[in-house]
Amino acid sequence: MTTEDAPSGAPLKPLVFRVDETTPEVVQSVLLECGWDKFDEKRQNVEDWNLYWRTSSFRMTEHIRVKPWQRLNHHPGTTKLTRKDHLAKHLKHMRRMYSTSLYEFIPLTFVMPNDYIKFVAEFCKEKQTLGTKQSYWICKPAELSRGRGIIIFNDLRDLIFNDTHIVQKYICNPLLVGRYKCDLRVYVCVTSFKPLTIYVYQEGLVRFATEKFDLSNLQDFYAHLTNSSINKSGASYGKIKEVVGQGCKWTLSRFFSYLRNWDVDDLLLWQKINSMVILTVLAMAPSVPLADNCFELFGFDILIDDNLKPWLLEVNCSPALSLDCPTNVLVKRKLIHDVIELVYLNGLRNEDKEHGKATNGNSFSKSDQCKLREAHGSLPYEALLQFKSRTYSSSDTVEEKAVRLLPKHTRTSQLREMMNEQKDLLVPTRQAPRLMSRHTPHEAFVPYASLIRSHPCKAKVSPGIPPDPGQAPSPHAGNFVLIFPFNEATLGASRNGLNVKQIIQELQKLTNKRHPQVEKNKTNRR
Ligand code: ADP
């Protein structure tokens, strides 16, 4: 069966998601809302699902067994970045390997106990240089999260650890909002490591400490740690705090508009963050195993200092998706919705390739298809194919297609979303600014719009005909914007193997181009 001969009038079969006891509630509720069915092993065949979303990673055998119509929400090997000691080692390796200052976005880090002697030497050296001024450090367990087990210290005698910890330079000049410390949670979705494809979410969270920043009291975690798991229980959580207000969270868009009011060059800051994200993912990309049909949603924790330099603190797999405050609800529901849209937008495009393989008898044979069809009436991916073949029926105008495809009561809103997205793809337009009113960050950082304009496959794209799935990934889906590849050179450098050196050179060129801007835009800071 090909896309062309899919029965265009047949009713669409809802997509099916699979969960386990660790799957966040919001994922399930968004999928149900979008018209997906929850997998029921008593009623359905073991392979009759399209998306498996859970908090823990999948075994390699599960990755190997995944079918062309299925997606897993984790990629194997991503813990390389999510353990604090691994992150530090990988970034240090990249800095050495490519002798570039681009990687100086992680605070100076030592892995304990191995680096203890080196750390003591650095500590003493700094003490001498600073004279009477204090030097501040933070010690964090390599594998714990939510601020557990953290010590902030300026006296070597306070450093206590038993298993693997990292000791890191404490950023003691954080950008303060109303005298409160904050950090950013930036969401990043890697839809493929081979070829490397990275999207960054244009909305996110800003997490505040709930007591005023004060270096004279390092024991006050409500002033020094921005984890909401800690600050939720602080005495000032419910109080209306100077500038910050009640609670301990803002949306990223609110934060950026606050910065603009202080005349901060928010675009430059966003560019630096995007660059940091690419460089970080690049540090692990060459060593992750090849695995199809999976994606990874990362949460990058980023601290901004009062020179507007972003520092990477941590990368989280399975970032928290609890909806315990209105800001979380606002950001995370839409986030999940957009992840699904992104994955299935790319999925649809890849499905075409996979399906081609299947009809050639490679990964998914005709006899397999027949067996499944006999057992279940239609194949799990046929809903996708039916949707796809209708969307691209060649004779209609884009508007006619949209009208004809408007969902009846039984259609899912998820498909509606995809239709809208396909319309966007057919007629590439300037995306409305989402995060910032003055700028469209992805256009400014990532000349992706120009890539589409100049890419050879552009010539083949005309209304009514989908873009060639083998060429460039979608520039955006919901609030996700493609940040890698970001030009012709990086598209090439990520397609035939991963040419890390060339990609870093391209990033260096971008950074150099921006440099004069940095000087010009020295801003009034708090
Ligand atoms: P966890 O995984 O336990 O949340 P993080 O590395 O995210 O550990 O650190 C927790 C919090 O501590 C951060 O959200 C931030 O507020 C603060 N923090 C961590 N590292 C530093 C640092 N190097 N400088 C300043 N503050 C830091």
Coordinates of C-alpha atoms and ligand atoms in Angstrom, one line a residue:
M1 CA 0.0 0.0 0.0
T2 CA 1.4 3.4 -0.8
T3 CA 0.3 6.9 0.2
E4 CA -1.5 7.3 -3.1
D5 CA -3.7 4.2 -2.8
A6 CA -4.6 4.6 0.9
P7 CA -8.4 4.6 1.1
S8 CA -9.0 8.3 1.3
G9 CA -12.6 8.1 2.4
A10 CA -12.1 5.5 5.2
P11 CA -12.7 6.8 8.8
L12 CA -9.5 7.8 10.6
K13 CA -8.4 5.5 13.4
P14 CA -7.4 7.3 16.5
L15 CA -3.7 7.2 17.4
V16 CA -2.9 5.2 20.4
F17 CA -0.6 6.1 23.3
R18 CA 1.0 3.8 25.8
V19 CA 1.9 4.6 29.4
D20 CA 3.3 3.1 32.6
E21 CA 2.9 4.2 36.2
T22 CA 5.6 6.9 35.7
T23 CA 4.0 8.7 32.8
P24 CA 3.1 12.2 33.9
E25 CA -0.6 13.0 34.2
V26 CA -0.4 15.9 31.9
V27 CA 0.9 13.8 29.0
Q28 CA -2.1 11.5 29.3
S29 CA -4.6 14.2 29.7
V30 CA -3.3 16.2 26.7
L31 CA -3.2 13.1 24.5
L32 CA -6.8 12.2 25.5
E33 CA -7.9 15.7 24.8
C34 CA -6.3 15.5 21.4
G35 CA -8.4 12.4 20.6
W36 CA -5.8 9.7 21.2
D37 CA -6.8 6.4 22.6
K38 CA -5.0 4.9 25.6
F39 CA -3.4 1.6 24.9
D40 CA -5.2 -1.3 26.6
E41 CA -3.3 -4.5 26.4
K42 CA -6.4 -6.6 27.0
R43 CA -8.2 -5.1 24.0
Q44 CA -5.3 -4.3 21.7
N45 CA -2.5 -6.2 20.1
V46 CA 0.8 -5.8 21.7
E47 CA 2.2 -3.7 18.8
D48 CA -0.9 -1.6 18.3
W49 CA 0.2 1.7 19.7
N50 CA 1.9 4.8 18.3
L51 CA 3.6 6.6 21.2
Y52 CA 5.1 5.2 24.4
W53 CA 5.8 8.0 26.9
R54 CA 7.3 7.2 30.3
T55 CA 9.7 8.8 32.7
S56 CA 12.4 6.1 32.8
S57 CA 14.5 5.2 29.8
F58 CA 13.9 2.3 27.5
R59 CA 16.0 -0.9 27.3
M60 CA 18.0 -1.3 24.1
T61 CA 15.8 -4.3 23.2
E62 CA 12.7 -2.1 23.3
H63 CA 14.5 0.3 21.0
I64 CA 15.3 -2.5 18.6
R65 CA 11.8 -3.8 18.6
V66 CA 10.1 -0.5 17.9
K67 CA 8.0 -0.5 14.7
P68 CA 7.9 2.1 12.0
W69 CA 4.6 3.5 13.3
Q70 CA 5.8 3.8 16.9
R71 CA 7.6 6.5 18.8
L72 CA 9.5 6.3 22.2
N73 CA 10.0 9.4 24.2
H74 CA 13.6 8.6 25.1
H75 CA 16.7 8.2 23.1
P76 CA 19.3 5.7 24.3
G77 CA 22.5 7.1 25.8
T78 CA 21.2 10.5 26.8
T79 CA 22.3 10.1 30.4
K80 CA 25.7 11.2 29.1
L81 CA 24.5 14.8 29.7
T82 CA 22.0 14.4 32.5
R83 CA 24.4 13.2 35.2
K84 CA 26.2 16.3 36.5
D85 CA 29.6 14.7 36.5
H86 CA 29.1 13.3 33.0
L87 CA 28.0 16.7 31.7
A88 CA 31.1 18.4 33.2
K89 CA 33.4 15.7 31.7
H90 CA 31.9 15.9 28.2
L91 CA 32.0 19.7 28.0
K92 CA 35.5 19.8 29.3
H93 CA 36.5 17.2 26.7
M94 CA 34.9 19.3 23.9
R95 CA 36.7 22.4 25.1
R96 CA 40.0 20.6 25.0
M97 CA 39.3 18.7 21.8
Y98 CA 38.3 21.8 19.7
S99 CA 40.3 24.3 21.7
T100 CA 37.5 26.7 21.7
S101 CA 36.3 29.2 24.2
L102 CA 32.7 28.6 23.0
Y103 CA 32.5 25.9 25.7
E104 CA 33.1 28.3 28.6
F105 CA 29.5 28.3 29.6
I106 CA 29.7 25.8 32.5
P107 CA 31.1 27.0 35.8
L108 CA 34.5 25.6 36.6
T109 CA 33.8 22.1 37.8
F110 CA 35.7 19.3 39.7
V111 CA 34.4 15.8 40.0
M112 CA 34.9 14.4 43.5
P113 CA 36.6 12.4 44.8
N114 CA 38.9 12.1 41.8
D115 CA 39.6 15.8 41.4
Y116 CA 39.9 16.6 45.1
I117 CA 43.6 17.5 45.0
K118 CA 43.1 19.7 41.9
F119 CA 40.2 21.4 43.5
V120 CA 42.2 22.2 46.7
A121 CA 45.0 23.7 44.6
E122 CA 42.4 25.9 42.7
F123 CA 40.7 26.9 46.0
C124 CA 44.0 28.0 47.5
K125 CA 45.1 29.8 44.4
E126 CA 41.9 31.7 44.3
K127 CA 42.1 32.6 48.0
Q128 CA 45.5 34.1 47.4
T129 CA 44.4 36.0 44.3
L130 CA 41.3 37.4 46.1
G131 CA 43.0 38.3 49.3
T132 CA 40.4 39.2 51.8
K133 CA 37.5 38.7 49.4
Q134 CA 35.6 35.4 49.7
S135 CA 35.5 32.6 47.1
Y136 CA 32.3 30.7 46.9
W137 CA 31.7 27.1 45.8
I138 CA 28.8 24.7 45.5
C139 CA 28.9 21.0 46.0
K140 CA 26.2 18.8 44.4
P141 CA 25.6 15.0 44.4
A142 CA 26.2 13.8 40.8
E143 CA 22.9 11.9 40.6
L144 CA 20.5 13.6 42.9
S145 CA 18.0 16.3 41.8
R146 CA 15.6 18.9 43.3
G147 CA 18.4 20.6 45.3
R148 CA 18.9 17.5 47.6
G149 CA 22.3 17.2 49.2
I150 CA 23.7 20.5 48.1
I151 CA 26.2 22.5 50.1
I152 CA 27.3 26.1 49.4
F153 CA 30.6 26.9 51.1
N154 CA 33.6 29.3 51.3
D155 CA 35.5 27.4 53.9
L156 CA 37.2 24.1 52.8
R157 CA 36.3 22.5 56.1
D158 CA 32.6 22.7 55.1
L159 CA 33.2 20.5 52.1
I160 CA 31.8 17.0 52.9
F161 CA 31.0 14.3 50.4
N162 CA 30.9 10.5 50.4
D163 CA 30.1 9.4 46.9
T164 CA 30.4 11.1 43.5
H165 CA 29.8 14.8 43.8
I166 CA 30.7 17.8 41.7
V167 CA 32.2 20.9 43.2
Q168 CA 31.5 23.9 41.1
K169 CA 32.3 27.6 41.2
Y170 CA 29.3 29.3 42.8
I171 CA 28.0 32.0 40.5
C172 CA 27.8 34.8 43.2
N173 CA 26.7 37.6 40.9
P174 CA 23.4 36.2 39.6
L175 CA 21.0 38.5 37.7
L176 CA 18.5 39.4 40.4
V177 CA 14.9 40.3 39.9
G178 CA 13.6 42.4 42.8
R179 CA 16.7 41.1 44.6
Y180 CA 15.7 37.5 44.1
K181 CA 17.8 34.9 42.4
C182 CA 16.3 33.0 39.5
D183 CA 17.2 30.5 36.8
L184 CA 15.6 29.5 33.5
R185 CA 14.2 26.1 32.5
V186 CA 14.5 26.0 28.8
Y187 CA 12.9 23.0 26.9
V188 CA 14.7 21.4 24.1
C189 CA 13.5 18.6 21.9
V190 CA 16.0 16.5 19.9
T191 CA 13.9 14.7 17.3
S192 CA 16.9 12.8 15.9
F193 CA 20.6 12.4 16.7
K194 CA 21.4 11.1 13.3
P195 CA 20.9 13.4 11.5
L196 CA 21.1 15.8 14.4
T197 CA 17.9 17.9 14.7
I198 CA 17.4 20.2 17.6
Y199 CA 14.3 22.3 18.5
V200 CA 14.1 24.8 21.2
Y201 CA 10.8 25.8 22.9
Q202 CA 10.0 29.5 22.7
E203 CA 8.3 29.5 26.1
G204 CA 9.6 28.1 29.3
L205 CA 9.8 28.7 33.0
V206 CA 11.8 31.0 35.3
R207 CA 12.2 29.7 38.8
F208 CA 12.8 32.0 41.7
A209 CA 14.3 31.8 45.1
T210 CA 11.8 33.0 47.7
E211 CA 14.2 34.9 50.0
K212 CA 16.4 37.8 49.0
F213 CA 19.8 36.9 47.7
D214 CA 22.4 37.3 50.5
L215 CA 26.0 36.0 50.4
S216 CA 26.4 36.5 54.1
N217 CA 24.1 33.5 54.8
L218 CA 25.0 30.6 52.6
Q219 CA 22.9 28.2 54.6
D220 CA 19.6 29.9 53.5
F221 CA 18.6 27.6 50.7
Y222 CA 15.4 29.7 50.1
A223 CA 17.8 32.5 49.0
H224 CA 20.4 30.5 47.1
L225 CA 18.6 27.6 45.4
T226 CA 15.9 28.2 42.8
N227 CA 14.4 24.7 42.9
S228 CA 10.6 25.0 43.2
S229 CA 10.5 21.7 45.2
I230 CA 12.4 23.7 47.9
N231 CA 10.8 27.1 47.6
K232 CA 7.3 25.8 47.6
S233 CA 7.7 25.1 51.2
G234 CA 9.4 28.5 52.0
A235 CA 7.7 30.9 54.4
S236 CA 7.6 33.6 51.6
Y237 CA 6.2 31.4 48.9
G238 CA 2.7 32.7 49.3
K239 CA 3.7 36.3 50.0
I240 CA 3.7 39.1 47.4
K241 CA 7.5 39.6 46.8
E242 CA 9.1 42.7 45.3
V243 CA 8.8 42.5 41.5
V244 CA 8.5 38.7 41.6
G245 CA 5.0 38.7 43.1
Q246 CA 3.4 35.6 44.6
G247 CA 4.8 32.1 44.2
C248 CA 8.1 31.2 42.7
K249 CA 7.6 30.9 38.9
W250 CA 7.3 33.1 35.9
T251 CA 6.9 32.2 32.3
L252 CA 10.0 32.8 30.1
S253 CA 8.1 35.3 28.0
R254 CA 7.3 37.4 31.1
F255 CA 10.9 37.3 32.1
F256 CA 12.1 38.5 28.7
S257 CA 9.6 41.3 28.6
Y258 CA 10.8 42.3 32.1
L259 CA 14.4 42.3 30.7
R260 CA 13.3 44.5 27.7
N261 CA 11.9 47.0 30.2
W262 CA 15.5 47.3 31.6
D263 CA 16.7 47.8 28.0
V264 CA 18.5 44.4 28.0
D265 CA 19.3 42.9 24.6
D266 CA 17.1 39.9 25.1
L267 CA 17.7 38.7 21.6
L268 CA 21.4 38.5 22.2
L269 CA 20.8 36.6 25.4
W270 CA 18.5 34.2 23.6
Q271 CA 21.1 33.7 20.8
K272 CA 23.7 32.8 23.5
I273 CA 21.3 30.3 25.0
N274 CA 20.6 28.6 21.7
S275 CA 24.2 28.4 20.9
M276 CA 24.8 26.8 24.3
V277 CA 22.1 24.3 23.7
I278 CA 23.6 23.2 20.3
L279 CA 27.1 23.0 21.8
T280 CA 25.9 20.8 24.7
V281 CA 23.9 18.4 22.5
L282 CA 26.8 18.3 20.2
A283 CA 29.0 17.0 23.0
M284 CA 27.0 13.8 23.3
A285 CA 25.7 13.4 19.8
P286 CA 28.6 11.5 18.3
S287 CA 28.5 8.8 21.0
V288 CA 24.8 8.1 21.3
P289 CA 23.7 4.8 19.7
L290 CA 21.8 4.8 16.5
A291 CA 18.1 4.5 17.2
D292 CA 15.1 5.3 15.1
N293 CA 11.7 6.5 16.1
C294 CA 12.5 8.1 19.3
F295 CA 12.9 11.7 20.6
E296 CA 14.1 13.3 23.8
L297 CA 12.6 16.3 25.6
F298 CA 15.3 17.9 27.7
G299 CA 15.1 20.6 30.4
F300 CA 18.1 22.9 30.4
D301 CA 18.7 24.8 33.7
I302 CA 20.4 28.0 32.9
L303 CA 21.5 30.7 35.3
I304 CA 22.1 34.3 34.0
D305 CA 24.7 36.4 35.8
D306 CA 24.6 40.2 36.1
N307 CA 26.8 40.5 33.0
L308 CA 24.0 38.7 31.1
K309 CA 26.2 35.6 30.6
P310 CA 24.2 32.4 30.7
W311 CA 25.7 29.5 32.6
L312 CA 24.6 26.0 32.1
L313 CA 23.8 24.3 35.5
E314 CA 22.2 21.1 34.4
V315 CA 20.4 19.1 31.7
N316 CA 17.4 17.1 32.7
C317 CA 15.9 14.1 30.9
S318 CA 12.2 13.8 31.8
P319 CA 12.0 17.4 33.1
A320 CA 9.3 17.8 35.8
L321 CA 5.8 17.9 34.3
S322 CA 3.8 18.5 37.4
L323 CA 1.0 21.1 37.2
D324 CA 1.1 22.4 40.7
C325 CA 0.8 26.1 40.0
P326 CA -0.9 28.2 37.3
T327 CA 2.4 29.0 35.5
N328 CA 3.2 25.3 35.2
V329 CA -0.3 24.7 33.8
L330 CA 0.1 27.5 31.3
V331 CA 3.5 26.3 30.0
K332 CA 3.4 22.6 30.4
R333 CA 0.1 21.7 28.8
K334 CA 1.0 23.6 25.7
L335 CA 4.5 22.2 25.8
I336 CA 3.2 18.6 25.7
H337 CA 0.8 19.5 23.0
D338 CA 3.6 21.0 20.9
V339 CA 5.9 18.0 21.5
I340 CA 3.3 15.7 20.1
E341 CA 2.8 18.0 17.2
L342 CA 6.5 18.2 16.6
V343 CA 7.1 14.5 16.8
Y344 CA 4.2 13.6 14.6
L345 CA 5.0 16.3 12.1
N346 CA 8.4 14.8 11.7
G347 CA 7.0 11.3 12.1
L348 CA 4.6 11.9 9.2
R349 CA 7.5 12.9 7.1
N350 CA 9.6 10.0 8.2
E351 CA 6.7 7.6 7.9
D352 CA 6.7 8.2 4.2
K353 CA 10.3 6.9 4.0
E354 CA 9.6 4.1 6.4
H355 CA 6.6 3.1 4.5
G356 CA 8.7 3.1 1.3
K357 CA 11.0 0.7 3.0
A358 CA 8.1 -1.5 4.1
T359 CA 6.7 -1.8 0.6
N360 CA 10.1 -2.8 -0.6
G361 CA 10.0 -5.6 1.9
N362 CA 12.8 -4.3 4.1
S363 CA 12.1 -3.4 7.7
F364 CA 8.4 -4.1 7.7
S365 CA 7.3 -6.8 5.2
K366 CA 4.1 -7.0 3.3
S367 CA 3.3 -10.3 5.0
D368 CA 3.7 -8.6 8.4
Q369 CA 1.3 -5.9 7.2
C370 CA -1.2 -8.5 6.1
K371 CA -1.1 -10.4 9.3
L372 CA -1.6 -7.2 11.3
R373 CA -4.4 -6.1 9.1
E374 CA -6.1 -9.4 9.3
A375 CA -6.0 -9.2 13.1
H376 CA -6.9 -5.6 13.5
G377 CA -8.7 -4.4 10.4
S378 CA -6.2 -1.7 9.7
L379 CA -2.6 -1.0 10.5
P380 CA -1.7 1.4 13.3
Y381 CA -0.1 3.8 10.9
E382 CA -2.9 3.8 8.4
A383 CA -4.6 6.6 10.3
L384 CA -1.5 8.6 9.5
L385 CA -1.4 7.6 5.9
Q386 CA -5.0 8.3 5.3
F387 CA -4.6 11.7 6.9
K388 CA -1.5 12.3 4.8
S389 CA -2.9 11.2 1.5
R390 CA -5.9 13.5 2.0
T391 CA -3.9 16.4 3.0
Y392 CA -1.9 16.3 -0.1
S393 CA -4.5 15.5 -2.6
S394 CA -3.0 17.4 -5.5
S395 CA -5.9 19.1 -7.2
D396 CA -7.3 21.2 -4.2
T397 CA -6.2 24.5 -3.1
V398 CA -4.7 24.7 0.4
E399 CA -7.9 26.4 1.6
E400 CA -10.2 23.7 0.0
K401 CA -8.1 21.0 1.6
A402 CA -8.4 22.7 5.0
V403 CA -12.1 23.0 4.7
R404 CA -12.7 19.5 3.4
L405 CA -10.5 18.1 6.1
L406 CA -12.0 20.0 8.9
P407 CA -12.7 17.5 11.6
K408 CA -16.1 16.0 12.0
H409 CA -17.1 15.1 15.5
T410 CA -15.2 11.9 15.4
R411 CA -12.0 13.4 14.2
T412 CA -9.2 14.2 16.7
S413 CA -8.1 17.7 17.5
Q414 CA -4.6 16.3 17.1
L415 CA -5.2 15.8 13.4
R416 CA -6.6 19.3 13.2
E417 CA -3.4 20.6 14.6
M418 CA -1.4 18.7 12.1
M419 CA -3.5 20.0 9.3
N420 CA -2.9 23.5 10.4
E421 CA 0.8 22.7 10.6
Q422 CA 0.8 21.2 7.1
K423 CA -0.8 24.3 5.8
D424 CA 2.0 26.3 7.4
L425 CA 4.5 24.1 5.7
L426 CA 3.0 24.3 2.3
V427 CA 3.2 28.1 2.3
P428 CA 6.3 28.9 4.4
T429 CA 5.6 32.2 6.0
R430 CA 7.3 34.4 8.6
Q431 CA 6.4 33.0 11.9
A432 CA 4.6 35.4 14.3
P433 CA 6.8 36.3 17.2
R434 CA 6.0 34.2 20.2
L435 CA 8.4 34.9 22.9
M436 CA 9.4 38.5 22.3
S437 CA 7.6 41.3 20.8
R438 CA 10.5 42.9 19.0
H439 CA 12.2 39.9 17.6
T440 CA 11.7 36.5 16.2
P441 CA 14.6 34.7 17.9
H442 CA 14.8 31.8 15.5
E443 CA 15.1 34.0 12.5
A444 CA 17.7 36.1 14.1
F445 CA 19.8 33.3 15.5
V446 CA 19.1 30.7 12.9
P447 CA 19.0 31.9 9.4
Y448 CA 16.7 29.0 8.8
A449 CA 14.2 31.1 6.9
S450 CA 17.1 31.8 4.5
L451 CA 18.0 28.1 4.4
I452 CA 14.5 27.3 3.2
R453 CA 14.6 30.1 0.7
S454 CA 18.0 29.1 -0.6
H455 CA 17.8 25.3 -0.2
P456 CA 17.6 23.3 -3.4
C457 CA 14.6 21.5 -2.2
K458 CA 12.7 24.8 -2.0
A459 CA 12.4 24.8 -5.8
K460 CA 10.3 21.7 -5.6
V461 CA 8.0 23.0 -2.9
S462 CA 4.8 24.5 -4.2
P463 CA 1.4 24.8 -2.7
G464 CA -0.3 21.4 -2.6
I465 CA 3.0 19.4 -2.6
P466 CA 4.7 18.5 0.6
P467 CA 8.4 19.4 1.1
D468 CA 10.8 16.5 0.4
P469 CA 11.0 14.6 3.7
G470 CA 14.6 13.6 3.0
Q471 CA 15.8 17.2 2.9
A472 CA 15.3 19.8 5.6
P473 CA 13.4 19.3 8.9
S474 CA 10.4 21.4 9.6
P475 CA 11.4 24.9 10.7
H476 CA 8.8 24.9 13.5
A477 CA 6.0 23.1 15.2
G478 CA 3.8 24.9 17.7
N479 CA 6.2 26.9 19.9
F480 CA 9.2 24.7 18.9
V481 CA 11.7 26.3 16.6
L482 CA 14.4 24.5 14.8
I483 CA 17.8 25.7 15.9
F484 CA 19.9 23.0 14.4
P485 CA 20.8 22.6 11.6
F486 CA 20.9 26.4 11.1
N487 CA 22.4 26.9 7.7
E488 CA 23.4 25.0 4.5
A489 CA 26.8 24.2 6.0
T490 CA 25.5 22.7 9.2
L491 CA 22.7 20.9 7.3
G492 CA 25.5 19.2 5.2
A493 CA 27.7 18.6 8.2
S494 CA 24.9 16.7 10.1
R495 CA 23.7 14.6 7.2
N496 CA 26.6 12.4 6.2
G497 CA 27.9 11.5 9.6
L498 CA 28.4 14.3 12.1
N499 CA 31.2 16.8 11.3
V500 CA 31.5 18.3 14.8
K501 CA 34.5 20.4 13.9
Q502 CA 32.8 22.0 10.9
I503 CA 29.7 22.7 13.0
I504 CA 31.7 24.3 15.8
Q505 CA 33.4 26.5 13.1
E506 CA 30.0 27.6 11.9
L507 CA 28.9 28.4 15.4
Q508 CA 32.2 30.3 15.9
K509 CA 31.5 32.4 12.8
L510 CA 28.0 33.2 14.1
T511 CA 29.4 34.3 17.4
N512 CA 32.1 36.4 15.8
K513 CA 29.5 38.1 13.7
R514 CA 27.6 38.9 16.8
H515 CA 30.6 40.2 18.7
P516 CA 30.5 43.9 17.6
Q517 CA 26.8 43.8 18.6
V518 CA 27.8 42.7 22.1
E519 CA 30.0 45.8 22.6
K520 CA 27.3 48.1 21.1
N521 CA 24.6 46.6 23.3
K522 CA 26.2 47.0 26.7
T523 CA 23.1 47.6 28.7
N524 CA 21.9 49.1 31.9
R525 CA 21.7 46.2 34.2
R526 CA 20.4 45.8 37.6
Ligands
ADP1 P1 19.5 19.8 41.3 O1 19.6 18.7 40.2 O2 19.7 19.2 42.6 O3 18.4 20.7 41.1 P2 21.1 21.9 40.2 O4 22.5 21.8 39.6 O5 20.0 22.2 39.3 O6 20.9 20.7 41.1 O7 21.2 23.1 41.3 C1 20.1 23.4 42.1 C2 20.0 24.9 42.3 O8 21.2 25.4 42.9 C3 20.0 25.6 40.9 O9 18.6 25.7 40.5 C4 20.6 27.0 41.3 O10 19.6 27.8 41.8 C5 21.6 26.6 42.3 N1 22.9 26.4 41.7 C6 23.4 25.3 41.2 N2 24.7 25.4 40.7 C7 25.0 26.7 40.9 C8 26.1 27.5 40.6 N3 27.2 26.9 40.1 N4 26.1 28.8 40.9 C9 25.0 29.3 41.5 N5 23.9 28.7 41.8 C10 23.9 27.4 41.5

